[in-house]
Short mmCIF file of C-alpha atoms in Angstrom, two decimals:
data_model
loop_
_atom_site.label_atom_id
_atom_site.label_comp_id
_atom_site.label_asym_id
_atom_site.label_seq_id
_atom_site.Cartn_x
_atom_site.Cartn_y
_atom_site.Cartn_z
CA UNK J 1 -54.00 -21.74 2.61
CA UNK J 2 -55.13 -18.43 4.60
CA UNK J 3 -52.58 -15.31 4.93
CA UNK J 4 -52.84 -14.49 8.82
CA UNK J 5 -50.38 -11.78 9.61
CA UNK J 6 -47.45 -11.91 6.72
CA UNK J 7 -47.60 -15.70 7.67
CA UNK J 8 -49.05 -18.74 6.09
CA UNK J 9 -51.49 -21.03 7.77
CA UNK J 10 -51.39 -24.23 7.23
CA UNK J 11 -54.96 -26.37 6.51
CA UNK J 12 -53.50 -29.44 5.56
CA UNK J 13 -51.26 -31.77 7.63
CA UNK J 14 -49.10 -34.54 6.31
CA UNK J 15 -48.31 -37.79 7.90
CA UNK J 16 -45.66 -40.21 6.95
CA UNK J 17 -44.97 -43.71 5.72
CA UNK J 18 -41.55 -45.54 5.11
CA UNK J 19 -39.46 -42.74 4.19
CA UNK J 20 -37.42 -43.59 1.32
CA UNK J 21 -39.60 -46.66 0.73
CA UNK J 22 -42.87 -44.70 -0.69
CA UNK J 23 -42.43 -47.20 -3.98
CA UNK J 24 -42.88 -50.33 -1.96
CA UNK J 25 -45.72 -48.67 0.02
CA UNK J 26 -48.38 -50.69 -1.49
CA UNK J 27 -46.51 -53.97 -0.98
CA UNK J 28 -45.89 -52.69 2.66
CA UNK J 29 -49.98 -52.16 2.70
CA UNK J 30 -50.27 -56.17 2.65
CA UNK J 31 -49.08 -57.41 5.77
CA UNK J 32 -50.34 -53.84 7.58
CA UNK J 33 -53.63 -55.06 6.43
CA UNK J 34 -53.26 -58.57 7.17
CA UNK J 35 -51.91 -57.50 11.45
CA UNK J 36 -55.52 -55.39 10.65
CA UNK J 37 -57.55 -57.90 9.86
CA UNK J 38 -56.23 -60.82 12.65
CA UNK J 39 -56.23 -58.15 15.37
CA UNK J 40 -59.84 -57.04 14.52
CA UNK J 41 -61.06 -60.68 13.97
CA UNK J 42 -58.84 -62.21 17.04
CA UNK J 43 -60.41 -59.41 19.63
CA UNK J 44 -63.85 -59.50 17.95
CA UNK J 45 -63.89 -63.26 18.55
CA UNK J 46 -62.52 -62.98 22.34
CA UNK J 47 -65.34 -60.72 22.86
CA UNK J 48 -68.02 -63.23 21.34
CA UNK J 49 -66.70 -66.56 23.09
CA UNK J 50 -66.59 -64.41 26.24
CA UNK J 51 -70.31 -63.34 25.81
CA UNK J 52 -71.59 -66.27 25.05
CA UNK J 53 -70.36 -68.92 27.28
CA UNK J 54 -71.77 -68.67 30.93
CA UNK J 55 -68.36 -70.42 32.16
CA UNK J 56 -66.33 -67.25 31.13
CA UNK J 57 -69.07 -64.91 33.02
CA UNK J 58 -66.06 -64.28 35.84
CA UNK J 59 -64.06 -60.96 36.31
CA UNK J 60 -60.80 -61.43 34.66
CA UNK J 61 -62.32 -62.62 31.37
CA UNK J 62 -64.56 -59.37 31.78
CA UNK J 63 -61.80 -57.51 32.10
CA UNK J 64 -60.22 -59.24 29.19
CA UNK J 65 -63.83 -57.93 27.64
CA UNK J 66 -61.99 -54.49 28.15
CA UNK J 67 -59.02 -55.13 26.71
CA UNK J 68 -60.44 -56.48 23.74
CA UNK J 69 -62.67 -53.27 23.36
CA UNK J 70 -59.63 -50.96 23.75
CA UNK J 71 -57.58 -52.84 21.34
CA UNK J 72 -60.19 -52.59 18.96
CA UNK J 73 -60.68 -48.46 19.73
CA UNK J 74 -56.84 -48.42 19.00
CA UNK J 75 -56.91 -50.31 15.38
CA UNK J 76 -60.35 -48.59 14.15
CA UNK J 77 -58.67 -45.08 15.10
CA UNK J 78 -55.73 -45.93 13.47
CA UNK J 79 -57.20 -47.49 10.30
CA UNK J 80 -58.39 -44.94 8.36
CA UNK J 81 -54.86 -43.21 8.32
CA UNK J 82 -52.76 -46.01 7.83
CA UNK J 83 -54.72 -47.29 4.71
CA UNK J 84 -55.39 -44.05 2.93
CA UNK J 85 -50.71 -43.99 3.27
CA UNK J 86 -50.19 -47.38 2.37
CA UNK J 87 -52.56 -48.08 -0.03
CA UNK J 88 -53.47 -44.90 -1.76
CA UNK J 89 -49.96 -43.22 -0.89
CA UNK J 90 -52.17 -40.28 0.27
CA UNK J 91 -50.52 -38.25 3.27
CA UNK J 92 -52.72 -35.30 3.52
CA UNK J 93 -55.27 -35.21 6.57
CA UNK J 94 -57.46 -32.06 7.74
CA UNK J 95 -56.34 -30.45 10.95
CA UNK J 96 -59.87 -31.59 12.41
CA UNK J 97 -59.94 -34.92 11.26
CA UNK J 98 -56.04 -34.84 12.79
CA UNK J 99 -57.20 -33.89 16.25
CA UNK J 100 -60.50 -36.10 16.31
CA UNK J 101 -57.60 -39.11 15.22
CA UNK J 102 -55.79 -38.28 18.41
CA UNK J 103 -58.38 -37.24 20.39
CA UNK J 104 -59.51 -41.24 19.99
CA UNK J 105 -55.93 -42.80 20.30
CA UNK J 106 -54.71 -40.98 23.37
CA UNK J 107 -58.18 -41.77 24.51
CA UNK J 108 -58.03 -45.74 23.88
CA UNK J 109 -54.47 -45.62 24.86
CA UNK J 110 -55.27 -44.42 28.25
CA UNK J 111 -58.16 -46.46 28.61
CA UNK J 112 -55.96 -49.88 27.85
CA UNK J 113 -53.51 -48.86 30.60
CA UNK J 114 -56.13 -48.67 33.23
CA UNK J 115 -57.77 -52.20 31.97
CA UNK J 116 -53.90 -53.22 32.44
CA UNK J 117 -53.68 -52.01 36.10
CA UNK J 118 -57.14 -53.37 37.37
CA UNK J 119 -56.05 -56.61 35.83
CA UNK J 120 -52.64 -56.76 38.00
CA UNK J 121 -55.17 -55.94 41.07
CA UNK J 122 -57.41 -58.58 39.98
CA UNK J 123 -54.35 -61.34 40.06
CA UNK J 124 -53.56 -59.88 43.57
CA UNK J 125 -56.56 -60.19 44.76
CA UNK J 126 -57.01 -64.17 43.40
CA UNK J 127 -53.76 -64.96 44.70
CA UNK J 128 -54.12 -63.38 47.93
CA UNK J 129 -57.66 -64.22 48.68
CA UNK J 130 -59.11 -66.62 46.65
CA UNK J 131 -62.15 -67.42 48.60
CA UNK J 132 -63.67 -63.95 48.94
CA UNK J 133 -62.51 -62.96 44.84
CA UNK J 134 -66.02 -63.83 43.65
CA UNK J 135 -67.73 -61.85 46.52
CA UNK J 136 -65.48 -58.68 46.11
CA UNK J 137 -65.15 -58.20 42.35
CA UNK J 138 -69.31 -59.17 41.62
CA UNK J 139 -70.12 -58.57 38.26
CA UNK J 140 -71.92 -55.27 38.94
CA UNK J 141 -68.52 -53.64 40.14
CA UNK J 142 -66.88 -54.65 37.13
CA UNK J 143 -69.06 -53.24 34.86
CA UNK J 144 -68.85 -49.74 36.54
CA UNK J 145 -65.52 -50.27 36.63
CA UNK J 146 -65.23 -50.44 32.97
CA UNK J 147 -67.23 -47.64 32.63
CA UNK J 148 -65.46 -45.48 34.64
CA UNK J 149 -62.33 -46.39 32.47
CA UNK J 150 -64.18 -45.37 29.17
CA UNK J 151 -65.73 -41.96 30.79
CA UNK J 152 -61.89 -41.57 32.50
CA UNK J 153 -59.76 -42.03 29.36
CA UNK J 154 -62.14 -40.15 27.01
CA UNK J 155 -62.30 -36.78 29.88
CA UNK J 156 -58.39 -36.92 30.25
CA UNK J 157 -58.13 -36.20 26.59
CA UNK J 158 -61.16 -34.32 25.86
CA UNK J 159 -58.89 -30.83 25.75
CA UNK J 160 -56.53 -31.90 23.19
CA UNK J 161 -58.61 -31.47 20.40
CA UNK J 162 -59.44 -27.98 21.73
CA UNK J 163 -56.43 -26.96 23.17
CA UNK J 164 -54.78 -28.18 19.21
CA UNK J 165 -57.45 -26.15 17.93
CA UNK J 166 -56.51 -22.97 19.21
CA UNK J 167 -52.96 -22.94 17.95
CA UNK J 168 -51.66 -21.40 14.59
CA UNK J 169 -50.15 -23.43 12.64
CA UNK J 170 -47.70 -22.31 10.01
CA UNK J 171 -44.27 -22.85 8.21
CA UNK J 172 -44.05 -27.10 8.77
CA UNK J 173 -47.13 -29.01 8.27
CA UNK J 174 -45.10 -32.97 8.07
CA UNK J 175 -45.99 -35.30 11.09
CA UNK J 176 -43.55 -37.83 12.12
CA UNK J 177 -45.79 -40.99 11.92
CA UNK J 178 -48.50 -42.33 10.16
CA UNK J 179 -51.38 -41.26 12.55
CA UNK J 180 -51.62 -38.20 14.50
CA UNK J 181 -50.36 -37.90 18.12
CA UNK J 182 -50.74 -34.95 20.42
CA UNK J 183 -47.01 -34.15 20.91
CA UNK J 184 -46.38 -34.28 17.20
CA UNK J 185 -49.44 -31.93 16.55
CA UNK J 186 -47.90 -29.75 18.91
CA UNK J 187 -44.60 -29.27 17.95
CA UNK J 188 -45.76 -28.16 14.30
CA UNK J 189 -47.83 -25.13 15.93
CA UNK J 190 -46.09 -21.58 15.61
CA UNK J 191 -47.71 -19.65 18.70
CA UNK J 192 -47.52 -20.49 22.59
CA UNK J 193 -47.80 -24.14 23.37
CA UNK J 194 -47.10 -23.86 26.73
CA UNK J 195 -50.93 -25.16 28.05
CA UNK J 196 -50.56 -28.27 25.45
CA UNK J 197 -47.15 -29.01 26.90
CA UNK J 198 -47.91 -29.12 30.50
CA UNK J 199 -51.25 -30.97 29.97
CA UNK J 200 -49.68 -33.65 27.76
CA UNK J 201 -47.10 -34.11 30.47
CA UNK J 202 -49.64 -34.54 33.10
CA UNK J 203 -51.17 -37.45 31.16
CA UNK J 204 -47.89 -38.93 30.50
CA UNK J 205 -47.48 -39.06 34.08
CA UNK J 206 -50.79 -40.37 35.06
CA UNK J 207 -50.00 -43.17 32.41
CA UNK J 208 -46.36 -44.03 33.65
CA UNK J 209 -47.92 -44.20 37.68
CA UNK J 210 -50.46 -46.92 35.98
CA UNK J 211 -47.23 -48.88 34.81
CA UNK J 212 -45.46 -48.22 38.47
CA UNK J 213 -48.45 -49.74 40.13
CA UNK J 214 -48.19 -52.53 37.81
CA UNK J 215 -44.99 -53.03 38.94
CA UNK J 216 -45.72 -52.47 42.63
CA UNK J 217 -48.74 -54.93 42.43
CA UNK J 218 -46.11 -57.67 40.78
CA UNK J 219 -43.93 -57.36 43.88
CA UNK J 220 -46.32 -57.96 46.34
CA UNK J 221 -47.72 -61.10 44.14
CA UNK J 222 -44.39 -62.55 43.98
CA UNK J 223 -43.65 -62.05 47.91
CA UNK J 224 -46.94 -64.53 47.97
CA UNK J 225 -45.97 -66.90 45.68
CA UNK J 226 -42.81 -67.01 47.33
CA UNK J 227 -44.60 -67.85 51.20
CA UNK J 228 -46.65 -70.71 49.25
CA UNK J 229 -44.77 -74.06 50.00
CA UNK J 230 -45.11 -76.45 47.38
CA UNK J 231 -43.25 -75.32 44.19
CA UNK J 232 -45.74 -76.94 42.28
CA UNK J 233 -48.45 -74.94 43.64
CA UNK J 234 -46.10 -71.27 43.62
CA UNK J 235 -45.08 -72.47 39.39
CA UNK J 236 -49.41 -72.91 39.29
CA UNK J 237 -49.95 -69.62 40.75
CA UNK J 238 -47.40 -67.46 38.64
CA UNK J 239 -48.97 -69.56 35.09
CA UNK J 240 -52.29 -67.32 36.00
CA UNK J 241 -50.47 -64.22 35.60
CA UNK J 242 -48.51 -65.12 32.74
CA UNK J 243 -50.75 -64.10 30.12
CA UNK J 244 -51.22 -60.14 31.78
CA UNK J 245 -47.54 -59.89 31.86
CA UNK J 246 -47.49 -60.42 28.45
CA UNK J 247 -49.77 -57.60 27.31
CA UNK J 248 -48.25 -55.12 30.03
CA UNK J 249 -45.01 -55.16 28.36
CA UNK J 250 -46.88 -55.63 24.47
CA UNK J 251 -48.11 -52.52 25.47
CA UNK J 252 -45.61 -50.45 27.82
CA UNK J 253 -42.36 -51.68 25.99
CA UNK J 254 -43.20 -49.63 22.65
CA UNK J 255 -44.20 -46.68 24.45
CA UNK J 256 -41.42 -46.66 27.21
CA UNK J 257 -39.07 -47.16 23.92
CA UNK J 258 -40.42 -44.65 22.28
CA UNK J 259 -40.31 -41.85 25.04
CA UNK J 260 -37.00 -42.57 25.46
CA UNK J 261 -36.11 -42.20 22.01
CA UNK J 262 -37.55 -39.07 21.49
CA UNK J 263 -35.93 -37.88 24.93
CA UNK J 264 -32.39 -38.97 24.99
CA UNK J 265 -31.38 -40.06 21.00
CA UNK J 266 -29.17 -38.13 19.82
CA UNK J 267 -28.74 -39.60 16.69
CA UNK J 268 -32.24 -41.51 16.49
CA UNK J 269 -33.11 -43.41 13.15
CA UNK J 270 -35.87 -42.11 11.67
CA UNK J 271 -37.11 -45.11 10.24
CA UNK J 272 -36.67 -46.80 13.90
CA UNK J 273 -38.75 -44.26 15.30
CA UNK J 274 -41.48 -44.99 12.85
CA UNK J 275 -41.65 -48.72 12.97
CA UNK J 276 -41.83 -48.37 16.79
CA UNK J 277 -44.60 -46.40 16.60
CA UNK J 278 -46.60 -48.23 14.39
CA UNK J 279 -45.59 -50.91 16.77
CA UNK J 280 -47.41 -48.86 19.49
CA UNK J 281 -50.86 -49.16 17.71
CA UNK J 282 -50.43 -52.70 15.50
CA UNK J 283 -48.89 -55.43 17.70
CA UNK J 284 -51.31 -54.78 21.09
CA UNK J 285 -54.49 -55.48 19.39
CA UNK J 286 -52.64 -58.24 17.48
CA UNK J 287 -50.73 -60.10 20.09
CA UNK J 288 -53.23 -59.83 23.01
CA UNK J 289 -55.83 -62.07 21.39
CA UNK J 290 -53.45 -64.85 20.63
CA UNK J 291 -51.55 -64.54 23.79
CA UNK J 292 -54.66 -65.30 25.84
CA UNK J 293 -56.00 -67.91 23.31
CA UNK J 294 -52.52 -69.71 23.91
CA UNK J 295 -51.94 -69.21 27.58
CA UNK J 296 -55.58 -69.20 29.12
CA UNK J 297 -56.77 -72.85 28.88
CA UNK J 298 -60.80 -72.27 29.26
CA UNK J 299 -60.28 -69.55 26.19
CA UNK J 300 -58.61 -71.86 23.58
CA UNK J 301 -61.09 -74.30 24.44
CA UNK J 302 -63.88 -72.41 23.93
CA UNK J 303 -62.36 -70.51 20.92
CA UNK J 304 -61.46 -73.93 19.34
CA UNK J 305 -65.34 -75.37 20.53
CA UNK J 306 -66.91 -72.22 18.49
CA UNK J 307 -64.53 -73.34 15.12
CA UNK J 308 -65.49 -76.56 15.47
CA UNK J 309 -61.96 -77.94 16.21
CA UNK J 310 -62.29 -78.83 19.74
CA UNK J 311 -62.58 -82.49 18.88
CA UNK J 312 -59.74 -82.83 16.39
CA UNK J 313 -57.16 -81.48 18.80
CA UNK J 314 -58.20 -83.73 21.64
#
Protein backbone atom coordinates (compact mmCIF):
# COMPACT_ATOMS: atom_id res chain seq x y z
CA UNK A 1 0.00 0.00 0.00
CA UNK A 2 1.18 3.72 -0.99
CA UNK A 3 0.68 6.76 1.63
CA UNK A 4 -0.95 9.54 -0.71
CA UNK A 5 -1.83 12.49 1.42
CA UNK A 6 -2.30 11.11 5.27
CA UNK A 7 -4.46 8.48 3.37
CA UNK A 8 -3.99 4.93 2.34
CA UNK A 9 -4.30 3.69 -1.18
CA UNK A 10 -5.54 0.75 -1.78
CA UNK A 11 -3.65 -1.80 -4.58
CA UNK A 12 -5.54 -4.71 -3.92
CA UNK A 13 -9.31 -5.26 -4.33
CA UNK A 14 -11.34 -8.05 -2.85
CA UNK A 15 -14.27 -9.79 -4.31
CA UNK A 16 -16.66 -12.03 -2.59
CA UNK A 17 -18.06 -15.54 -2.44
CA UNK A 18 -20.92 -17.02 -0.20
CA UNK A 19 -20.56 -14.98 2.77
CA UNK A 20 -20.75 -17.04 5.74
CA UNK A 21 -20.33 -20.14 3.56
CA UNK A 22 -16.38 -19.65 2.73
CA UNK A 23 -15.99 -23.49 4.29
CA UNK A 24 -18.25 -25.02 1.71
CA UNK A 25 -16.64 -22.86 -1.02
CA UNK A 26 -14.89 -25.65 -2.63
CA UNK A 27 -17.97 -27.88 -2.65
CA UNK A 28 -19.85 -24.76 -4.06
CA UNK A 29 -16.81 -24.74 -6.85
CA UNK A 30 -18.42 -28.12 -8.30
CA UNK A 31 -21.56 -27.31 -9.78
CA UNK A 32 -20.07 -23.49 -10.67
CA UNK A 33 -17.71 -25.49 -12.70
CA UNK A 34 -19.99 -27.95 -14.01
CA UNK A 35 -22.83 -24.57 -15.35
CA UNK A 36 -18.92 -23.65 -16.78
CA UNK A 37 -18.24 -26.38 -18.55
CA UNK A 38 -22.05 -27.13 -20.25
CA UNK A 39 -22.35 -23.42 -21.10
CA UNK A 40 -18.88 -23.35 -22.80
CA UNK A 41 -19.40 -26.80 -24.49
CA UNK A 42 -23.35 -26.15 -25.30
CA UNK A 43 -22.43 -22.58 -27.13
CA UNK A 44 -19.17 -23.94 -28.58
CA UNK A 45 -21.20 -26.73 -30.18
CA UNK A 46 -24.14 -24.28 -31.46
CA UNK A 47 -21.45 -22.42 -33.09
CA UNK A 48 -19.91 -25.62 -34.87
CA UNK A 49 -23.32 -27.28 -36.06
CA UNK A 50 -24.17 -23.76 -37.26
CA UNK A 51 -20.87 -23.51 -39.31
CA UNK A 52 -20.92 -26.49 -40.69
CA UNK A 53 -24.23 -27.33 -42.04
CA UNK A 54 -25.19 -25.28 -45.23
CA UNK A 55 -29.03 -25.68 -44.12
CA UNK A 56 -28.40 -23.40 -41.01
CA UNK A 57 -26.48 -20.72 -43.40
CA UNK A 58 -29.86 -18.32 -42.79
CA UNK A 59 -29.97 -15.10 -40.60
CA UNK A 60 -31.51 -16.04 -37.38
CA UNK A 61 -29.17 -19.00 -36.81
CA UNK A 62 -26.36 -16.32 -37.64
CA UNK A 63 -27.59 -14.31 -35.27
CA UNK A 64 -27.84 -17.17 -32.88
CA UNK A 65 -23.88 -17.33 -34.09
CA UNK A 66 -23.85 -13.99 -31.99
CA UNK A 67 -25.39 -14.99 -29.17
CA UNK A 68 -23.36 -17.90 -28.78
CA UNK A 69 -20.15 -15.68 -29.12
CA UNK A 70 -21.39 -13.22 -26.45
CA UNK A 71 -22.32 -15.89 -24.08
CA UNK A 72 -19.07 -17.27 -24.39
CA UNK A 73 -17.27 -13.47 -23.90
CA UNK A 74 -19.49 -13.43 -20.69
CA UNK A 75 -18.28 -16.99 -19.09
CA UNK A 76 -14.43 -16.60 -20.25
CA UNK A 77 -14.51 -13.00 -18.52
CA UNK A 78 -16.01 -14.28 -15.67
CA UNK A 79 -13.94 -17.47 -15.26
CA UNK A 80 -10.86 -16.55 -14.08
CA UNK A 81 -12.48 -14.76 -10.98
CA UNK A 82 -14.94 -17.12 -10.06
CA UNK A 83 -12.42 -20.11 -9.94
CA UNK A 84 -9.48 -18.46 -8.28
CA UNK A 85 -12.87 -17.73 -5.13
CA UNK A 86 -14.28 -20.98 -5.28
CA UNK A 87 -11.62 -23.13 -5.71
CA UNK A 88 -8.57 -21.54 -4.27
CA UNK A 89 -10.70 -19.29 -1.75
CA UNK A 90 -8.48 -16.46 -3.13
CA UNK A 91 -10.36 -12.95 -3.17
CA UNK A 92 -7.63 -10.60 -3.96
CA UNK A 93 -7.53 -9.13 -7.65
CA UNK A 94 -5.23 -6.11 -8.94
CA UNK A 95 -7.06 -2.90 -9.62
CA UNK A 96 -5.97 -3.42 -13.42
CA UNK A 97 -6.81 -6.82 -13.81
CA UNK A 98 -10.32 -5.49 -11.95
CA UNK A 99 -11.02 -2.93 -14.62
CA UNK A 100 -9.80 -5.08 -17.72
CA UNK A 101 -12.57 -7.87 -15.93
CA UNK A 102 -15.22 -5.24 -16.34
CA UNK A 103 -14.07 -3.56 -19.10
CA UNK A 104 -14.90 -7.22 -20.93
CA UNK A 105 -18.26 -7.96 -19.05
CA UNK A 106 -19.98 -4.63 -19.50
CA UNK A 107 -18.59 -5.03 -22.95
CA UNK A 108 -20.17 -8.66 -23.72
CA UNK A 109 -23.11 -7.64 -21.74
CA UNK A 110 -23.91 -4.87 -24.04
CA UNK A 111 -23.06 -6.67 -26.98
CA UNK A 112 -25.72 -9.69 -26.02
CA UNK A 113 -28.48 -7.07 -25.64
CA UNK A 114 -28.06 -5.75 -29.09
CA UNK A 115 -27.85 -9.55 -30.61
CA UNK A 116 -31.25 -9.72 -28.45
CA UNK A 117 -32.90 -6.69 -30.18
CA UNK A 118 -31.85 -7.48 -33.88
CA UNK A 119 -33.23 -10.90 -33.18
CA UNK A 120 -36.86 -9.47 -32.13
CA UNK A 121 -36.46 -7.38 -35.58
CA UNK A 122 -35.51 -10.41 -37.35
CA UNK A 123 -38.94 -12.32 -36.09
CA UNK A 124 -40.78 -9.10 -37.23
CA UNK A 125 -39.52 -9.02 -40.22
CA UNK A 126 -40.27 -13.12 -40.97
CA UNK A 127 -43.61 -12.71 -39.70
CA UNK A 128 -44.44 -9.67 -41.46
CA UNK A 129 -42.81 -10.33 -44.73
CA UNK A 130 -41.78 -13.59 -45.28
CA UNK A 131 -41.14 -13.51 -48.91
CA UNK A 132 -38.69 -10.61 -49.11
CA UNK A 133 -36.74 -11.92 -45.42
CA UNK A 134 -34.05 -13.66 -47.47
CA UNK A 135 -33.57 -10.63 -49.85
CA UNK A 136 -33.43 -7.99 -46.97
CA UNK A 137 -31.33 -9.62 -44.25
CA UNK A 138 -28.51 -11.27 -47.08
CA UNK A 139 -25.79 -12.69 -45.39
CA UNK A 140 -23.41 -9.78 -46.05
CA UNK A 141 -25.68 -7.40 -43.85
CA UNK A 142 -25.59 -9.72 -41.12
CA UNK A 143 -22.16 -10.03 -40.82
CA UNK A 144 -21.64 -6.19 -40.61
CA UNK A 145 -24.23 -6.22 -38.44
CA UNK A 146 -22.46 -8.34 -36.01
CA UNK A 147 -19.61 -6.42 -36.35
CA UNK A 148 -20.95 -3.33 -35.64
CA UNK A 149 -22.32 -4.94 -32.35
CA UNK A 150 -18.72 -6.11 -31.29
CA UNK A 151 -17.00 -2.56 -32.32
CA UNK A 152 -20.42 -0.89 -30.51
CA UNK A 153 -20.35 -2.76 -27.18
CA UNK A 154 -16.52 -2.74 -26.82
CA UNK A 155 -16.47 1.61 -27.65
CA UNK A 156 -19.43 2.11 -25.13
CA UNK A 157 -17.24 0.73 -22.44
CA UNK A 158 -13.87 1.56 -23.56
CA UNK A 159 -13.77 4.64 -20.75
CA UNK A 160 -14.45 2.60 -17.81
CA UNK A 161 -11.26 1.21 -17.43
CA UNK A 162 -9.83 4.74 -17.74
CA UNK A 163 -12.24 6.69 -16.15
CA UNK A 164 -11.72 3.69 -12.91
CA UNK A 165 -8.23 4.38 -13.38
CA UNK A 166 -8.14 7.82 -12.49
CA UNK A 167 -9.85 7.54 -9.15
CA UNK A 168 -8.16 7.11 -5.65
CA UNK A 169 -9.04 4.52 -4.00
CA UNK A 170 -8.75 4.27 -0.25
CA UNK A 171 -10.35 3.20 3.15
CA UNK A 172 -12.77 0.00 1.60
CA UNK A 173 -11.25 -2.18 -0.90
CA UNK A 174 -14.36 -5.36 -0.58
CA UNK A 175 -16.50 -5.73 -3.83
CA UNK A 176 -19.92 -7.00 -3.53
CA UNK A 177 -19.72 -9.97 -6.01
CA UNK A 178 -17.48 -12.34 -7.29
CA UNK A 179 -16.35 -10.45 -10.50
CA UNK A 180 -15.87 -6.87 -10.91
CA UNK A 181 -18.62 -4.49 -12.15
CA UNK A 182 -18.29 -0.83 -12.92
CA UNK A 183 -20.77 0.50 -10.29
CA UNK A 184 -19.19 -1.57 -7.58
CA UNK A 185 -15.64 -0.31 -8.62
CA UNK A 186 -17.02 2.96 -8.29
CA UNK A 187 -18.54 3.18 -5.18
CA UNK A 188 -15.18 1.98 -3.39
CA UNK A 189 -13.27 5.16 -4.91
CA UNK A 190 -12.66 8.12 -2.34
CA UNK A 191 -12.38 11.24 -4.81
CA UNK A 192 -15.08 12.70 -7.35
CA UNK A 193 -17.01 10.06 -9.20
CA UNK A 194 -19.24 12.22 -10.70
CA UNK A 195 -17.94 11.46 -14.67
CA UNK A 196 -18.17 7.49 -13.78
CA UNK A 197 -21.66 8.04 -12.48
CA UNK A 198 -23.21 9.84 -15.28
CA UNK A 199 -21.46 7.66 -17.94
CA UNK A 200 -22.54 4.38 -16.30
CA UNK A 201 -26.05 5.78 -16.28
CA UNK A 202 -25.97 6.59 -19.87
CA UNK A 203 -25.16 2.95 -20.68
CA UNK A 204 -27.73 1.71 -18.40
CA UNK A 205 -30.08 3.61 -20.37
CA UNK A 206 -28.95 2.70 -23.76
CA UNK A 207 -29.31 -0.98 -22.44
CA UNK A 208 -32.89 -0.62 -20.88
CA UNK A 209 -34.16 1.28 -24.55
CA UNK A 210 -32.70 -2.19 -26.18
CA UNK A 211 -35.18 -4.11 -23.77
CA UNK A 212 -38.14 -1.36 -24.56
CA UNK A 213 -37.71 -2.03 -28.22
CA UNK A 214 -37.88 -5.58 -27.48
CA UNK A 215 -40.94 -5.04 -26.04
CA UNK A 216 -42.25 -2.63 -28.68
CA UNK A 217 -41.19 -5.10 -31.50
CA UNK A 218 -43.33 -8.00 -29.46
CA UNK A 219 -46.43 -5.80 -29.73
CA UNK A 220 -46.44 -5.21 -33.16
CA UNK A 221 -45.68 -9.17 -33.79
CA UNK A 222 -48.56 -10.11 -31.76
CA UNK A 223 -51.04 -7.45 -33.52
CA UNK A 224 -49.94 -9.83 -36.70
CA UNK A 225 -50.42 -12.95 -35.34
CA UNK A 226 -53.57 -11.79 -34.14
CA UNK A 227 -54.89 -10.55 -38.09
CA UNK A 228 -53.70 -14.22 -39.25
CA UNK A 229 -56.96 -16.38 -39.44
CA UNK A 230 -56.36 -19.84 -38.82
CA UNK A 231 -55.33 -20.46 -35.14
CA UNK A 232 -53.29 -23.11 -36.26
CA UNK A 233 -51.26 -21.00 -38.41
CA UNK A 234 -51.19 -17.72 -35.54
CA UNK A 235 -50.07 -20.92 -32.57
CA UNK A 236 -47.23 -21.81 -35.75
CA UNK A 237 -46.17 -18.33 -35.99
CA UNK A 238 -45.74 -17.43 -32.17
CA UNK A 239 -43.64 -21.29 -31.77
CA UNK A 240 -40.83 -19.29 -34.00
CA UNK A 241 -40.44 -16.74 -31.46
CA UNK A 242 -40.61 -18.84 -28.56
CA UNK A 243 -37.12 -19.68 -28.22
CA UNK A 244 -35.91 -15.54 -28.33
CA UNK A 245 -38.38 -14.89 -25.66
CA UNK A 246 -36.74 -17.19 -23.67
CA UNK A 247 -33.24 -15.72 -23.70
CA UNK A 248 -34.67 -12.01 -23.52
CA UNK A 249 -35.98 -12.61 -20.17
CA UNK A 250 -32.73 -15.34 -19.24
CA UNK A 251 -31.01 -12.35 -19.75
CA UNK A 252 -33.10 -9.07 -18.76
CA UNK A 253 -34.88 -10.74 -15.68
CA UNK A 254 -31.49 -10.97 -13.57
CA UNK A 255 -30.45 -7.64 -14.46
CA UNK A 256 -33.90 -5.81 -14.17
CA UNK A 257 -33.91 -7.78 -10.61
CA UNK A 258 -30.91 -6.75 -9.76
CA UNK A 259 -31.24 -2.90 -10.51
CA UNK A 260 -34.10 -2.91 -8.62
CA UNK A 261 -32.60 -4.40 -5.73
CA UNK A 262 -29.88 -2.24 -5.44
CA UNK A 263 -32.37 0.81 -6.03
CA UNK A 264 -35.35 0.31 -3.88
CA UNK A 265 -34.32 -2.67 -1.03
CA UNK A 266 -34.29 -1.48 1.91
CA UNK A 267 -33.51 -4.38 3.69
CA UNK A 268 -31.86 -6.45 0.70
CA UNK A 269 -30.26 -9.94 1.54
CA UNK A 270 -26.94 -9.97 0.90
CA UNK A 271 -26.66 -13.37 -0.06
CA UNK A 272 -29.79 -12.72 -2.55
CA UNK A 273 -27.97 -10.07 -4.10
CA UNK A 274 -25.06 -12.31 -4.78
CA UNK A 275 -26.72 -15.36 -6.15
CA UNK A 276 -28.57 -12.99 -8.54
CA UNK A 277 -25.65 -11.76 -9.79
CA UNK A 278 -23.87 -14.71 -10.43
CA UNK A 279 -27.14 -15.51 -12.04
CA UNK A 280 -26.46 -12.52 -14.37
CA UNK A 281 -23.22 -14.11 -15.84
CA UNK A 282 -23.91 -18.21 -15.28
CA UNK A 283 -27.46 -19.10 -16.42
CA UNK A 284 -27.39 -16.96 -20.05
CA UNK A 285 -24.57 -18.82 -21.49
CA UNK A 286 -26.04 -21.96 -19.86
CA UNK A 287 -29.68 -21.86 -20.71
CA UNK A 288 -29.47 -20.30 -24.22
CA UNK A 289 -27.80 -23.33 -25.79
CA UNK A 290 -30.29 -25.79 -24.50
CA UNK A 291 -33.23 -23.60 -25.00
CA UNK A 292 -32.58 -23.44 -28.74
CA UNK A 293 -31.44 -27.13 -28.96
CA UNK A 294 -35.01 -27.92 -27.42
CA UNK A 295 -37.23 -25.44 -29.12
CA UNK A 296 -35.58 -24.97 -32.68
CA UNK A 297 -36.30 -28.25 -34.54
CA UNK A 298 -33.47 -28.00 -37.48
CA UNK A 299 -30.86 -27.38 -34.34
CA UNK A 300 -31.61 -30.54 -32.26
CA UNK A 301 -31.51 -32.35 -35.35
CA UNK A 302 -28.43 -31.37 -36.43
CA UNK A 303 -26.92 -31.28 -32.86
CA UNK A 304 -28.23 -34.89 -32.33
CA UNK A 305 -26.87 -35.84 -36.30
CA UNK A 306 -23.21 -34.52 -35.16
CA UNK A 307 -23.47 -37.04 -31.72
CA UNK A 308 -24.49 -39.63 -33.65
CA UNK A 309 -27.97 -39.99 -32.01
CA UNK A 310 -30.13 -38.82 -34.72
CA UNK A 311 -31.13 -42.36 -35.57
CA UNK A 312 -31.85 -43.70 -32.09
CA UNK A 313 -34.35 -40.99 -31.31
CA UNK A 314 -36.26 -41.41 -34.54
Amino acid sequence: MILLSSEIEITTFFLIGMPGLEHAHVWISVPICLMYLVAILGNCTILFVIRTEPSLHAPMYYFLSMLAVSDLGLSFSSLPTMLRIFVFNATGISPNACFAQEFFIHGFTDMESSVLLVMSFDRFLAIHNPLRYSSILTSARVAKMGLVFLIKGMLLVLPFPFTLKRLTYCRKSLLSHSYCLHQDVRKLACSDNTVNFFYGFFLALCMMSESVLIAVSYVFILKMVMGIGSHRQQLKALNTCVSHICAVLIFYVPIITLASMHRFGKHKSPMAMILIADAFLLVPPLMNPIVYCVKTQQIREKVLEKLGLQQQCQ
